[in-house]
Amino acid sequence: MAFPLTRNISKQAVSVTGVRLLSIPAGGKVLGYSVYSVKDTPGYRLGYQETSHPTAGDVDLDKYPNYAGHPYTIKPGVLSDKYAVVRLKVTGKVTKPITGCEADYTRAGRTYHQTLTCRFQLDMA
């Protein structure tokens, strides 16, 4: 699942140092986070899903550079070309949405934690 694209609305560059989901309901387990660039992949992978049985047209993100673990800079007033993806394993029936995305970043030497509104609903039908 891809995090929302982020825009730096400040007048200074920011350096994103980490991302995470805040609420994982029972039945879901985070396997890890990756960061990709729309410049490397076939665009922003909103709703991306990885399955053990890929079908025609599926994108294997493992073929692209992963920027996780390396801070990336977003210039003032710019929409980032980087986007985070969470790999989630379904271990049981998920009855509640996954909510809350948090980004850690620095600006002018200060560290910030910003909560972004996000909500992912898994269709268990």
mmCIF file of C-alpha atoms in Angstrom:
data_model
loop_
_atom_site.group_PDB
_atom_site.id
_atom_site.type_symbol
_atom_site.label_atom_id
_atom_site.label_comp_id
_atom_site.label_asym_id
_atom_site.label_seq_id
_atom_site.Cartn_x
_atom_site.Cartn_y
_atom_site.Cartn_z
ATOM 1 C CA MET A 1 0.000 0.000 0.000
ATOM 2 C CA ALA A 2 1.383 3.387 -0.954
ATOM 3 C CA PHE A 3 1.465 6.370 1.376
ATOM 4 C CA PRO A 4 0.057 9.650 0.041
ATOM 5 C CA LEU A 5 2.414 11.768 -2.060
ATOM 6 C CA THR A 6 3.780 14.655 -0.020
ATOM 7 C CA ARG A 7 4.211 18.306 -0.871
ATOM 8 C CA ASN A 8 6.544 20.644 0.980
ATOM 9 C CA ILE A 9 4.491 23.800 1.563
ATOM 10 C CA SER A 10 7.185 25.483 3.650
ATOM 11 C CA LYS A 11 9.742 28.017 2.421
ATOM 12 C CA GLN A 12 12.643 25.731 3.364
ATOM 13 C CA ALA A 13 13.740 22.320 2.122
ATOM 14 C CA VAL A 14 12.787 19.350 4.282
ATOM 15 C CA SER A 15 14.576 16.039 4.615
ATOM 16 C CA VAL A 16 12.263 13.059 5.145
ATOM 17 C CA THR A 17 13.928 10.551 7.458
ATOM 18 C CA GLY A 18 11.188 7.970 8.051
ATOM 19 C CA VAL A 19 7.566 6.939 7.680
ATOM 20 C CA ARG A 20 5.260 4.540 9.485
ATOM 21 C CA LEU A 21 1.647 3.483 9.874
ATOM 22 C CA LEU A 22 0.140 4.328 13.238
ATOM 23 C CA SER A 23 -2.710 1.830 13.600
ATOM 24 C CA ILE A 24 -2.539 -1.747 12.343
ATOM 25 C CA PRO A 25 -5.649 -3.744 13.274
ATOM 26 C CA ALA A 26 -5.635 -7.391 14.276
ATOM 27 C CA GLY A 27 -5.078 -9.618 11.265
ATOM 28 C CA GLY A 28 -2.420 -7.378 9.712
ATOM 29 C CA LYS A 29 1.344 -7.401 10.199
ATOM 30 C CA VAL A 30 3.795 -4.857 8.792
ATOM 31 C CA LEU A 31 6.673 -6.611 7.020
ATOM 32 C CA GLY A 32 8.546 -3.446 6.139
ATOM 33 C CA TYR A 33 8.619 -0.104 4.415
ATOM 34 C CA SER A 34 10.155 0.869 1.096
ATOM 35 C CA VAL A 35 10.566 4.214 -0.659
ATOM 36 C CA TYR A 36 10.408 4.532 -4.443
ATOM 37 C CA SER A 37 10.548 7.369 -6.947
ATOM 38 C CA VAL A 38 7.994 8.075 -9.647
ATOM 39 C CA LYS A 39 11.047 8.795 -11.812
ATOM 40 C CA ASP A 40 12.131 5.145 -11.535
ATOM 41 C CA THR A 41 8.817 3.262 -11.416
ATOM 42 C CA PRO A 42 5.878 3.373 -13.827
ATOM 43 C CA GLY A 43 4.358 6.256 -11.858
ATOM 44 C CA TYR A 44 2.843 6.462 -8.392
ATOM 45 C CA ARG A 45 1.642 3.010 -7.357
ATOM 46 C CA LEU A 46 -1.523 3.987 -5.467
ATOM 47 C CA GLY A 47 -3.301 0.837 -4.355
ATOM 48 C CA TYR A 48 -0.269 -1.278 -5.166
ATOM 49 C CA GLN A 49 -0.625 -4.851 -4.034
ATOM 50 C CA GLU A 50 1.894 -7.640 -4.046
ATOM 51 C CA THR A 51 0.605 -11.184 -4.261
ATOM 52 C CA SER A 52 2.166 -14.614 -4.351
ATOM 53 C CA HIS A 53 0.424 -15.153 -7.704
ATOM 54 C CA PRO A 54 1.159 -12.127 -9.945
ATOM 55 C CA THR A 55 -0.967 -11.522 -12.998
ATOM 56 C CA ALA A 56 -0.278 -9.766 -16.288
ATOM 57 C CA GLY A 57 0.356 -6.062 -15.767
ATOM 58 C CA ASP A 58 1.566 -6.407 -12.158
ATOM 59 C CA VAL A 59 4.632 -4.341 -11.283
ATOM 60 C CA ASP A 60 7.490 -5.905 -9.324
ATOM 61 C CA LEU A 61 8.757 -2.987 -7.229
ATOM 62 C CA ASP A 62 11.788 -5.029 -6.145
ATOM 63 C CA LYS A 63 13.217 -4.317 -9.623
ATOM 64 C CA TYR A 64 13.483 -0.603 -8.802
ATOM 65 C CA PRO A 65 15.809 1.345 -6.493
ATOM 66 C CA ASN A 66 14.596 1.391 -2.884
ATOM 67 C CA TYR A 67 15.460 4.634 -1.079
ATOM 68 C CA ALA A 68 14.319 3.448 2.379
ATOM 69 C CA GLY A 69 16.880 4.128 5.073
ATOM 70 C CA HIS A 70 18.234 7.148 3.195
ATOM 71 C CA PRO A 71 16.802 10.606 3.915
ATOM 72 C CA TYR A 72 15.468 12.394 0.850
ATOM 73 C CA THR A 73 14.977 16.097 0.338
ATOM 74 C CA ILE A 74 11.826 17.859 -0.836
ATOM 75 C CA LYS A 75 12.463 21.383 -2.086
ATOM 76 C CA PRO A 76 10.186 24.251 -0.962
ATOM 77 C CA GLY A 77 6.790 24.274 -2.678
ATOM 78 C CA VAL A 78 7.436 20.997 -4.511
ATOM 79 C CA LEU A 79 5.522 17.710 -4.683
ATOM 80 C CA SER A 80 7.953 14.918 -3.833
ATOM 81 C CA ASP A 81 8.828 12.367 -6.491
ATOM 82 C CA LYS A 82 9.370 9.820 -3.685
ATOM 83 C CA TYR A 83 6.597 7.760 -2.134
ATOM 84 C CA ALA A 84 6.605 5.208 0.655
ATOM 85 C CA VAL A 85 5.113 1.749 0.353
ATOM 86 C CA VAL A 86 4.259 -0.489 3.290
ATOM 87 C CA ARG A 87 4.387 -4.244 2.882
ATOM 88 C CA LEU A 88 1.619 -5.741 4.950
ATOM 89 C CA LYS A 89 0.924 -9.419 5.482
ATOM 90 C CA VAL A 90 -2.641 -10.469 6.165
ATOM 91 C CA THR A 91 -2.479 -13.021 8.981
ATOM 92 C CA GLY A 92 -6.201 -13.194 9.725
ATOM 93 C CA LYS A 93 -9.498 -11.460 9.076
ATOM 94 C CA VAL A 94 -8.981 -7.686 9.107
ATOM 95 C CA THR A 95 -12.203 -6.027 10.283
ATOM 96 C CA LYS A 96 -11.007 -2.454 10.842
ATOM 97 C CA PRO A 97 -9.218 -0.004 8.545
ATOM 98 C CA ILE A 98 -5.518 0.722 8.743
ATOM 99 C CA THR A 99 -5.218 4.370 9.711
ATOM 100 C CA GLY A 100 -2.707 7.111 10.319
ATOM 101 C CA CYS A 101 0.514 7.740 8.435
ATOM 102 C CA GLU A 102 3.377 9.486 10.189
ATOM 103 C CA ALA A 103 6.391 11.116 8.577
ATOM 104 C CA ASP A 104 9.590 12.093 10.369
ATOM 105 C CA TYR A 105 11.546 14.942 8.821
ATOM 106 C CA THR A 106 14.053 17.651 9.536
ATOM 107 C CA ARG A 107 13.912 21.298 8.509
ATOM 108 C CA ALA A 108 16.584 23.843 9.351
ATOM 109 C CA GLY A 109 18.195 21.435 11.807
ATOM 110 C CA ARG A 110 15.006 20.683 13.788
ATOM 111 C CA THR A 111 13.264 17.305 13.846
ATOM 112 C CA TYR A 112 9.500 17.014 13.316
ATOM 113 C CA HIS A 113 6.886 14.247 13.372
ATOM 114 C CA GLN A 114 3.831 14.925 11.236
ATOM 115 C CA THR A 115 0.707 12.798 11.173
ATOM 116 C CA LEU A 116 -0.938 12.564 7.758
ATOM 117 C CA THR A 117 -4.515 11.527 7.228
ATOM 118 C CA CYS A 118 -4.614 8.165 5.541
ATOM 119 C CA ARG A 119 -6.960 5.244 5.665
ATOM 120 C CA PHE A 120 -6.642 1.868 4.006
ATOM 121 C CA GLN A 121 -9.553 -0.534 3.979
ATOM 122 C CA LEU A 122 -8.825 -4.159 3.071
ATOM 123 C CA ASP A 123 -11.652 -5.914 1.296
ATOM 124 C CA MET A 124 -11.855 -9.292 2.994
ATOM 125 C CA ALA A 125 -14.782 -10.506 0.866
#
